[in-house]
PDB file of C-alpha atoms and ligand atoms in Angstrom:
ATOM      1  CA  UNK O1111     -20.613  24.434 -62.946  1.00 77.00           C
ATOM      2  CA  UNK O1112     -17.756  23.908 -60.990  1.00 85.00           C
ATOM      3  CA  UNK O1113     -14.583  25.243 -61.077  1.00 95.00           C
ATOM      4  CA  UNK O1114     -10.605  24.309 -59.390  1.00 94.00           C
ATOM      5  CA  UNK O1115      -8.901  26.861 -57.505  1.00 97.00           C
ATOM      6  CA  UNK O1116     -11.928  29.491 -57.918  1.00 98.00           C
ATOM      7  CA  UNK O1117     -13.309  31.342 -55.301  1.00 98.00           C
ATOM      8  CA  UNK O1118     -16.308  33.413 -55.028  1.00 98.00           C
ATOM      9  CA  UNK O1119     -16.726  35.923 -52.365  1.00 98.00           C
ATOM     10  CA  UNK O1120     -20.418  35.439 -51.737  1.00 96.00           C
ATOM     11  CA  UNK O1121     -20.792  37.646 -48.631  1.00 97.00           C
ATOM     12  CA  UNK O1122     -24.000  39.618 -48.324  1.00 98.00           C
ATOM     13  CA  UNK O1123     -22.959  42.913 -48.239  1.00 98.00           C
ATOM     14  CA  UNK O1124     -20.273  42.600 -51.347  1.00 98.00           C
ATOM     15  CA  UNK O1125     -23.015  40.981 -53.275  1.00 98.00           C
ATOM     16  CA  UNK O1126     -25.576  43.976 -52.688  1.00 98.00           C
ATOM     17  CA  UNK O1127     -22.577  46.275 -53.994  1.00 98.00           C
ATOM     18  CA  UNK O1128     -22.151  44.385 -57.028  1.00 98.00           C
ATOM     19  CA  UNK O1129     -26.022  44.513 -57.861  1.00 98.00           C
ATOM     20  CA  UNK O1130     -26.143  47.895 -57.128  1.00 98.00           C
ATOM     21  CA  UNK O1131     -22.879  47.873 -59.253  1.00 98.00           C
ATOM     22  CA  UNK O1132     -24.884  46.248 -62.433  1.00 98.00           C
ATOM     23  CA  UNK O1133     -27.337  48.594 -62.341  1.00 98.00           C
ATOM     24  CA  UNK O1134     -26.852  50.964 -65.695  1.00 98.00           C
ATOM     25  CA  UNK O1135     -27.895  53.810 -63.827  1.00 97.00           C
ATOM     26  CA  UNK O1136     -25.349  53.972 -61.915  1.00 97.00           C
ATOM     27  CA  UNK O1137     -23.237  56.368 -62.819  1.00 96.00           C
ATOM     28  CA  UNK O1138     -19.195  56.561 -63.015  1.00 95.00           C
ATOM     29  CA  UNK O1139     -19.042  58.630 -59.773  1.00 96.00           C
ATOM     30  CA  UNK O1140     -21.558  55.755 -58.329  1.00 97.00           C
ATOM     31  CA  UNK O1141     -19.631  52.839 -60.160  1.00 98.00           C
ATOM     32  CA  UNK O1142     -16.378  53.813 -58.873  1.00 98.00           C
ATOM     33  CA  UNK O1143     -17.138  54.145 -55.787  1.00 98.00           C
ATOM     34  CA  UNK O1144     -19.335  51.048 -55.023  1.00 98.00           C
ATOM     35  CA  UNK O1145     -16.064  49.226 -57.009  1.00 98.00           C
ATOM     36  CA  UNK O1146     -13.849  50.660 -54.415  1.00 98.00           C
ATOM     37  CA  UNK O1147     -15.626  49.770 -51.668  1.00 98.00           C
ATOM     38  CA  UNK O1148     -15.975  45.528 -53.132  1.00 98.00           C
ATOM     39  CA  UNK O1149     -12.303  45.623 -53.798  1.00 98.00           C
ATOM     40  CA  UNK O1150     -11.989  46.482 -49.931  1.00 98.00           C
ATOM     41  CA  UNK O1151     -13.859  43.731 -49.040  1.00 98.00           C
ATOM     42  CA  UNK O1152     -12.594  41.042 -50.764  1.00 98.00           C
ATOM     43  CA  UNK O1153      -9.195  41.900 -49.223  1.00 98.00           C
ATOM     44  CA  UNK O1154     -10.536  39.917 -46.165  1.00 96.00           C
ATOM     45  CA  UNK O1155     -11.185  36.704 -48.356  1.00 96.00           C
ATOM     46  CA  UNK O1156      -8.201  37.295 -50.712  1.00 98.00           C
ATOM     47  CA  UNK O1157      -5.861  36.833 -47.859  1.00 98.00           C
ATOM     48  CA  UNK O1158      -7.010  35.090 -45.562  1.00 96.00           C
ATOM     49  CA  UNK O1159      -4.468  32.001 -45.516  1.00 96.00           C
ATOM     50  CA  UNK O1160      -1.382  34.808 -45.851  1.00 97.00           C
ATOM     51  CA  UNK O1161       1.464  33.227 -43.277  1.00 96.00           C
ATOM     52  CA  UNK O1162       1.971  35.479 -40.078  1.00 98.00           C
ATOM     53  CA  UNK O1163       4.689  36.052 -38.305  1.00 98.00           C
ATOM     54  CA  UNK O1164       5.452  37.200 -34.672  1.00 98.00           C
ATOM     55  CA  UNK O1165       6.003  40.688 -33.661  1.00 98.00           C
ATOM     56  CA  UNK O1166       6.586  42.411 -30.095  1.00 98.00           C
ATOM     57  CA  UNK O1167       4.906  45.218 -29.567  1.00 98.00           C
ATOM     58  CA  UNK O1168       4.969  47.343 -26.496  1.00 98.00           C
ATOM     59  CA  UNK O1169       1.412  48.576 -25.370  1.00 98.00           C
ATOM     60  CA  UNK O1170       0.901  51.312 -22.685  1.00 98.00           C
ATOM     61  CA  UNK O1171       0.407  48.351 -20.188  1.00 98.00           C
ATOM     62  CA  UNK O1172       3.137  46.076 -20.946  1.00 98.00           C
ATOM     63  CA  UNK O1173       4.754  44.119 -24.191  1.00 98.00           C
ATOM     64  CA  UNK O1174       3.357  41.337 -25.862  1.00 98.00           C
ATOM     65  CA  UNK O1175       3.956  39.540 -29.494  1.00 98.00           C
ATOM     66  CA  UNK O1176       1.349  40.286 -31.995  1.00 98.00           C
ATOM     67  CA  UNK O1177       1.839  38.985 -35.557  1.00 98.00           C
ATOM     68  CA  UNK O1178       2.123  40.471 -38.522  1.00 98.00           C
ATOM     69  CA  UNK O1179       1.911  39.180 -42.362  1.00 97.00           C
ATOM     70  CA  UNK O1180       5.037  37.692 -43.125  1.00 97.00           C
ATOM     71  CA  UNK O1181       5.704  38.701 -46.595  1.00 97.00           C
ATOM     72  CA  UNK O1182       5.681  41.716 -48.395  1.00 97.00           C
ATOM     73  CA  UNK O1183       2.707  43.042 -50.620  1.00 98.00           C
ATOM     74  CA  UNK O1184       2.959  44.205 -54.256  1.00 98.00           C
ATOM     75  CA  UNK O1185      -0.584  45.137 -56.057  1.00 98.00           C
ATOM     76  CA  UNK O1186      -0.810  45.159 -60.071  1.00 98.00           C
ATOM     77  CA  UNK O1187      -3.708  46.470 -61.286  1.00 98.00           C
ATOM     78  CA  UNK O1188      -4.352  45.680 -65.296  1.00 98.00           C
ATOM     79  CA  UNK O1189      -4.678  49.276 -66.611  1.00 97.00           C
ATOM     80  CA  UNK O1190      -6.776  50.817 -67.424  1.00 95.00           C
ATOM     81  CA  UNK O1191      -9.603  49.122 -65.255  1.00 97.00           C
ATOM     82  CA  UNK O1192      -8.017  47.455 -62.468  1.00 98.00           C
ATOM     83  CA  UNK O1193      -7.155  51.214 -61.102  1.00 98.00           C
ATOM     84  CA  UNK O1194     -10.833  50.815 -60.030  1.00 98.00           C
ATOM     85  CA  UNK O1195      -9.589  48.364 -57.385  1.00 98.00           C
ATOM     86  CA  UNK O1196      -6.691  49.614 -56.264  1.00 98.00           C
ATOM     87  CA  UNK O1197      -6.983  52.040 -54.235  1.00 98.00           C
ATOM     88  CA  UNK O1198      -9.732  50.027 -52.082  1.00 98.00           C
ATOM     89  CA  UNK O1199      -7.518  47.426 -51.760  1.00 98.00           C
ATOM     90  CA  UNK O1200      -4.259  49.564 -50.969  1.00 98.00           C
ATOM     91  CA  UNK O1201      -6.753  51.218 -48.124  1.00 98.00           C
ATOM     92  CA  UNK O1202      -6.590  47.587 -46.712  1.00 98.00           C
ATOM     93  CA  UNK O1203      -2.796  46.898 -47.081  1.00 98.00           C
ATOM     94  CA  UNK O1204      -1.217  50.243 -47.176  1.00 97.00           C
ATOM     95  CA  UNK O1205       2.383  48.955 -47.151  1.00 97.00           C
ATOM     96  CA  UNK O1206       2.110  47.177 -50.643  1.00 98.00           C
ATOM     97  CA  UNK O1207       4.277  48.130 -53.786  1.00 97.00           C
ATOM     98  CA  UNK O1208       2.216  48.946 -56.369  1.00 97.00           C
ATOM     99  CA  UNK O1209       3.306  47.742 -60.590  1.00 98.00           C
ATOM    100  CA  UNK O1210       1.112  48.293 -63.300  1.00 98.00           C
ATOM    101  CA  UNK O1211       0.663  46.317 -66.493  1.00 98.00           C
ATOM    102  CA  UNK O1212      -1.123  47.899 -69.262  1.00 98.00           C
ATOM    103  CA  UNK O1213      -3.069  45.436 -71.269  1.00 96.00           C
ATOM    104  CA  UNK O1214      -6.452  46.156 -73.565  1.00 93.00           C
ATOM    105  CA  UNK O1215      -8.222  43.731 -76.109  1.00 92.00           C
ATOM    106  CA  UNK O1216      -8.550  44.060 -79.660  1.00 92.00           C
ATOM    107  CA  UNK O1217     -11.759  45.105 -80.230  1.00 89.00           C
ATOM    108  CA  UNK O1218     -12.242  43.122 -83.359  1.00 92.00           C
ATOM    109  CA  UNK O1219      -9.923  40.292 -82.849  1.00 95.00           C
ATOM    110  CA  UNK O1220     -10.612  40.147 -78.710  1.00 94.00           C
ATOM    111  CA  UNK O1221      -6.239  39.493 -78.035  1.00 96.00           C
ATOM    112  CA  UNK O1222      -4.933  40.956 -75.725  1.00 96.00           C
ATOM    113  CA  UNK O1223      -2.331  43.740 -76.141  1.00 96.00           C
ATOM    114  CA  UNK O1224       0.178  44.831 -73.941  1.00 96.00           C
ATOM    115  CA  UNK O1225       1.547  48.372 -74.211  1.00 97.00           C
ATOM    116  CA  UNK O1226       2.754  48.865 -70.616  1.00 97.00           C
ATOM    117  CA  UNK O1227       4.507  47.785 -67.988  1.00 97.00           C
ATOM    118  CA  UNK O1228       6.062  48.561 -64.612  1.00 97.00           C
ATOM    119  CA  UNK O1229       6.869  46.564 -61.892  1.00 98.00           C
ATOM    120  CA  UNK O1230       9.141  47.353 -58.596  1.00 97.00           C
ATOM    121  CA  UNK O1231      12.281  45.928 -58.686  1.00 95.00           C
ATOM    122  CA  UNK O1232      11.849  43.329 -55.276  1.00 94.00           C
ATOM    123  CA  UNK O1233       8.166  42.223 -57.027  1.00 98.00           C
ATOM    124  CA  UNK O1234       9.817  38.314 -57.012  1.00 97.00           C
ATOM    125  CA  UNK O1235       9.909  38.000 -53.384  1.00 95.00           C
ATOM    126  CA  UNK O1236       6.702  39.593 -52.955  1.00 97.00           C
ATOM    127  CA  UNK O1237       3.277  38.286 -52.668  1.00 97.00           C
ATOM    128  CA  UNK O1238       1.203  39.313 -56.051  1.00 98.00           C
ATOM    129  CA  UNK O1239      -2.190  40.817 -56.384  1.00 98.00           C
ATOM    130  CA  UNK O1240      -3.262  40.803 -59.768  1.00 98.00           C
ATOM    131  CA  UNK O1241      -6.396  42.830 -60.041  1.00 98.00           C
ATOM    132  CA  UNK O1242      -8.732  43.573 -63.046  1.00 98.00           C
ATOM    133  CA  UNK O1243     -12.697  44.086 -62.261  1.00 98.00           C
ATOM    134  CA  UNK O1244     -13.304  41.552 -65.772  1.00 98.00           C
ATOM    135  CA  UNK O1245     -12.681  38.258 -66.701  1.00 98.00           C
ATOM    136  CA  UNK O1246     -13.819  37.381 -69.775  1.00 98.00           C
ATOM    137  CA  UNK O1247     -12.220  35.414 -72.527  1.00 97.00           C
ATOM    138  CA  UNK O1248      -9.628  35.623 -70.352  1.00 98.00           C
ATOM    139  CA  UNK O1249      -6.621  36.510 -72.625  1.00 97.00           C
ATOM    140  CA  UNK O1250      -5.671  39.932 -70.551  1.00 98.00           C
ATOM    141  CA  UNK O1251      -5.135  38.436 -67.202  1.00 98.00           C
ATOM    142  CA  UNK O1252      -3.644  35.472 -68.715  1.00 98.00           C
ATOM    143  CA  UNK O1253      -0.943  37.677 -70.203  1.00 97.00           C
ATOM    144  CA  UNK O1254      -0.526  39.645 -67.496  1.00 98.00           C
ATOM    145  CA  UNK O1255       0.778  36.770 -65.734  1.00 98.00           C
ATOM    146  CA  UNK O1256       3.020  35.466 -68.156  1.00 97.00           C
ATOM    147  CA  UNK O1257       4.401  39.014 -68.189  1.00 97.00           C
ATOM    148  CA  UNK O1258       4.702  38.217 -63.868  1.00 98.00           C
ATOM    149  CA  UNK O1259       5.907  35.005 -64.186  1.00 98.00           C
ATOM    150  CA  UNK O1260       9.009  36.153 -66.543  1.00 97.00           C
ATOM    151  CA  UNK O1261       9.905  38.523 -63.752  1.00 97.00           C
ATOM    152  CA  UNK O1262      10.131  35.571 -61.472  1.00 97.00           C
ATOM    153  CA  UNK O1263       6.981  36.051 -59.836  1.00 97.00           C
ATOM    154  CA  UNK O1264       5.780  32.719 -57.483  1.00 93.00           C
ATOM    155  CA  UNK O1265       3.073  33.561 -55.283  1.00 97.00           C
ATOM    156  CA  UNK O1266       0.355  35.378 -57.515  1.00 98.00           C
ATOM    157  CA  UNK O1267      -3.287  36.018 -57.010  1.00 98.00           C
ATOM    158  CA  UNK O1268      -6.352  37.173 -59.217  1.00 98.00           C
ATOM    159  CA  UNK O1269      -8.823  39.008 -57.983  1.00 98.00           C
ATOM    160  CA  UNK O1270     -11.582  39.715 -60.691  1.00 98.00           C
ATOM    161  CA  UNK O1271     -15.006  41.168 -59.661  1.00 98.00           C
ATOM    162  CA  UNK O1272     -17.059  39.439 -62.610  1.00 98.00           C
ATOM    163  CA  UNK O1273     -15.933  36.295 -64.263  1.00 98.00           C
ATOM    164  CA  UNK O1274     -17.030  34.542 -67.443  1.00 98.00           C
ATOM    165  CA  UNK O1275     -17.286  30.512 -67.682  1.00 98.00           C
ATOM    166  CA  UNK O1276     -15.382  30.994 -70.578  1.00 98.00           C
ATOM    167  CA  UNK O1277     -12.627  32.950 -69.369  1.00 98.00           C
ATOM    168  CA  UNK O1278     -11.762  30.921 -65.469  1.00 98.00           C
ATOM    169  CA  UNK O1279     -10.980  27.669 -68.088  1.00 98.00           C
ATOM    170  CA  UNK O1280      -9.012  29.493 -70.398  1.00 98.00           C
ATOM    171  CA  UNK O1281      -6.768  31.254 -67.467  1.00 98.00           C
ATOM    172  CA  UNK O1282      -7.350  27.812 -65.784  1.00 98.00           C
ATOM    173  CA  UNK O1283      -5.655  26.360 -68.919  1.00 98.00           C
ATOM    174  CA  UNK O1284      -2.800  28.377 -68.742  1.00 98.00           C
ATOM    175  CA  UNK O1285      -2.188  29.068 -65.505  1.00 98.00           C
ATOM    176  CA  UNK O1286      -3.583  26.155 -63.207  1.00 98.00           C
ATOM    177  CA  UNK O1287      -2.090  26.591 -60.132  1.00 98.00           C
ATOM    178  CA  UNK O1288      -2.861  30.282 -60.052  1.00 98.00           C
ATOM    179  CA  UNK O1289      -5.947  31.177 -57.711  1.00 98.00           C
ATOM    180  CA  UNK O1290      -9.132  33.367 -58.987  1.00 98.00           C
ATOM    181  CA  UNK O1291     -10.921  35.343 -56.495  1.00 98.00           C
ATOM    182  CA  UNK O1292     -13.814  37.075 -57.694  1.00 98.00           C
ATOM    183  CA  UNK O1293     -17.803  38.407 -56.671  1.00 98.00           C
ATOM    184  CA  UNK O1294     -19.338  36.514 -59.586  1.00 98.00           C
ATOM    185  CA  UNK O1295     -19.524  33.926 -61.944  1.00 98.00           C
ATOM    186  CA  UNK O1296     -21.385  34.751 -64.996  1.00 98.00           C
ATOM    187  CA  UNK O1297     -23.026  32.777 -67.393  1.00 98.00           C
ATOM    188  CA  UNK O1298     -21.216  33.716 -70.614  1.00 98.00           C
ATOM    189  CA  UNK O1299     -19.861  35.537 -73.173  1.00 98.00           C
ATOM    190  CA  UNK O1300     -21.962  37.241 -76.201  1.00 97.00           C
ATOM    191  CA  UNK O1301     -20.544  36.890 -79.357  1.00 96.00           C
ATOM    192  CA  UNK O1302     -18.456  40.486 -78.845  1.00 95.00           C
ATOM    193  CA  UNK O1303     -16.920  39.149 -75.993  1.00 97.00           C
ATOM    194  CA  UNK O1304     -18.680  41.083 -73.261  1.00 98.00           C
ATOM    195  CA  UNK O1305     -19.885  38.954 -70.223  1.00 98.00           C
ATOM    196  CA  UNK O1306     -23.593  38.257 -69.453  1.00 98.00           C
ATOM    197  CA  UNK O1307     -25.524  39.583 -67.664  1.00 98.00           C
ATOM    198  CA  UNK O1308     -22.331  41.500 -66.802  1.00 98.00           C
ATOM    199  CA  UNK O1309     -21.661  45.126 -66.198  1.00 98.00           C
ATOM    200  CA  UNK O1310     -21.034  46.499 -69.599  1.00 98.00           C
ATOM    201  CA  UNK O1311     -17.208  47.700 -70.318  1.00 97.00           C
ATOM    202  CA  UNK O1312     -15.840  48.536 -66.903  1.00 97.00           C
ATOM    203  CA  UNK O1313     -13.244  50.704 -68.105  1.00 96.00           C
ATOM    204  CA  UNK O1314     -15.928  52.755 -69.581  1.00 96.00           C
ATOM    205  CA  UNK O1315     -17.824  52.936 -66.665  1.00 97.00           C
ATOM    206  CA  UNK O1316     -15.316  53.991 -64.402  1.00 97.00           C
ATOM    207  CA  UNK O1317     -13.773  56.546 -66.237  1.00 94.00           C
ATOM    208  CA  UNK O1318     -16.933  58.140 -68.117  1.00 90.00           C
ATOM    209  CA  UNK O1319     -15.408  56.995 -71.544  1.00 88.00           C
TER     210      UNK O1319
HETATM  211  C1  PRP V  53     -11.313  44.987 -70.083  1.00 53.45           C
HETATM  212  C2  PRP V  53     -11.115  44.500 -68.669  1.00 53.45           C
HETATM  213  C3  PRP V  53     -10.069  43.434 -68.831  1.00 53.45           C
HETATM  214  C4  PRP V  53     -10.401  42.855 -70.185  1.00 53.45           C
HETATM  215  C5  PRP V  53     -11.118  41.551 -69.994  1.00 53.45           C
HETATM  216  O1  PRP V  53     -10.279  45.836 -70.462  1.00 53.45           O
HETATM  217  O2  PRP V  53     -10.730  45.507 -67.783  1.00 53.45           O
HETATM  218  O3  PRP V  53      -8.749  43.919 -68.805  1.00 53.45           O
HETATM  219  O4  PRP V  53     -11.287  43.790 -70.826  1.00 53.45           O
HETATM  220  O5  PRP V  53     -11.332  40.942 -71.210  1.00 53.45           O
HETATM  221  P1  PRP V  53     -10.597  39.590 -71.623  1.00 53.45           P
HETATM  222  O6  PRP V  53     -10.703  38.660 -70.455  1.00 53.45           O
HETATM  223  O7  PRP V  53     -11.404  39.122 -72.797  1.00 53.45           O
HETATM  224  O8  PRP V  53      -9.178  39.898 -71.984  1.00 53.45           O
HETATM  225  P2  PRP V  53     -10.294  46.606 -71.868  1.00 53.45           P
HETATM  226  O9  PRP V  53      -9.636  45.785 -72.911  1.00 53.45           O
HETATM  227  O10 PRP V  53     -11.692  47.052 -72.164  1.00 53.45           O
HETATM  228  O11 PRP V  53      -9.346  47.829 -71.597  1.00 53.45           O
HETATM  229  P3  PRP V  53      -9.550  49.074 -70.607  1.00 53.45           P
HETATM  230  O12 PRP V  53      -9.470  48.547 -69.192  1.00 53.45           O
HETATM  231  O13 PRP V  53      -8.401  49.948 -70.953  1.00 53.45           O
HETATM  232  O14 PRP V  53     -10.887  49.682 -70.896  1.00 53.45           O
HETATM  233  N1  URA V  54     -14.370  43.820 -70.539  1.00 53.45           N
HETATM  234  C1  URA V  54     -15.333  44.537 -69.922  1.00 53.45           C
HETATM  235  O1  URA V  54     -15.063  45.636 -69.414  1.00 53.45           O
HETATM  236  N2  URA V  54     -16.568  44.020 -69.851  1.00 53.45           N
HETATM  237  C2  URA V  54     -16.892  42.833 -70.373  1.00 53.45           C
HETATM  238  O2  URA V  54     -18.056  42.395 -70.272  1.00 53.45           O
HETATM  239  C3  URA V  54     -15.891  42.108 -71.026  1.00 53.45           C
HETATM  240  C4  URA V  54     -14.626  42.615 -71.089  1.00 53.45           C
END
């Protein structure tokens, strides 16, 4: 299978965390903090193209022009489960604003349903993470980002741990020129909309629910 604008961060050591991660003995202390340490790494990959831009800086020996990213940061985590990102990816860019757009699925009907959100004011000229640890039909991030894009928001990334087939074409659909970063692609959804093999509910996992 082969996907547009998808990338998987296949590096060793985030793929032993997300096995480890799988594992339903691991519990929500465990979970969260194997989650916080993936969402960490993937900052590398994530931004790794991000434009720089020149910066003196005096050291004790003498100045010298270092560079900097260029654009400001603003993180949205999908609530409830994306908060099991953030703070391993704020560790990595401590400057970023930080929104939040709450957004669960129907349990029955799998739509999404939005019931929160809050974004900083300057989030337009900002460069967007999007984070939520599941991607499965798809339907919550792709609402999340129409929800970003009607507050002007270009430059917008998604950075998923687990990903379904099903879900990358239908956000793919939708929102083609946005990029997908995430650990794994599964290989599909059972018939209650939960990803296989999966992790189980995330939310659930991190929070003990
Ligand atoms: C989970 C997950 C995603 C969504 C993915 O959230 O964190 O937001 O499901 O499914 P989808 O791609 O089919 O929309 P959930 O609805 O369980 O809410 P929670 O994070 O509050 O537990
Ligand atoms: N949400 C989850 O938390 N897990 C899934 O497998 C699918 C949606």
């Amino acid at each position: 299978m082969s996907f547009q604008n998808l990338n998987v961060v296949d590096h060793p050591v985030v793929q032993t965390k997300l096995t480890e991660l799988r594992d339903y003995t691991a519990d929500h202390r465990k979970f969260r903090a194997l989650l916080d340490e993936i969402a960490s790494l993937m900052v590398y990959e994530v931004t790794r193209d991000w434009p720089t831009t020149p910066r003196p800086v005096q050291t004790p020996l003498e100045r010298t022009t270092g560079r900097v990213l260029a654009r400001r940061v603003t993180l949205v985590p999908i609530l409830r489960a994306g908060l099991g990102m953030a703070e391993g990816v704020l560790r990595m860019l401590p400057d970023a604003r930080r929104g939040h757009l709450g957004v669960y699925r129907d349990e029955k009907t799998l739509e999404p349903v939005s019931y929160y959100q809050k974004l900083p004011p300057d989030i337009a000229a900002t460069e967007v993470l999007l984070i939520d640890p599941m991607l499965a039909t798809g339907g919550s991030a792709i609402a999340a980002v129409e929800f970003l894009k009607k507050a002007q928001v270009h430059s917008i990334r998604f950075v998923c741990l687990v990903a379904a087939p099903e879900g990358i074409t239908a956000f793919h659909r939708h929102h083609p020129e946005i990029p997908i970063f995430c650990a794994a692609v599964d290989r599909q959804l059972n018939d209650k909309g939960y990803i296989l093999p999966g992790l189980g509910d995330a939310g659930d996992r991190i929070f003990g629910t």
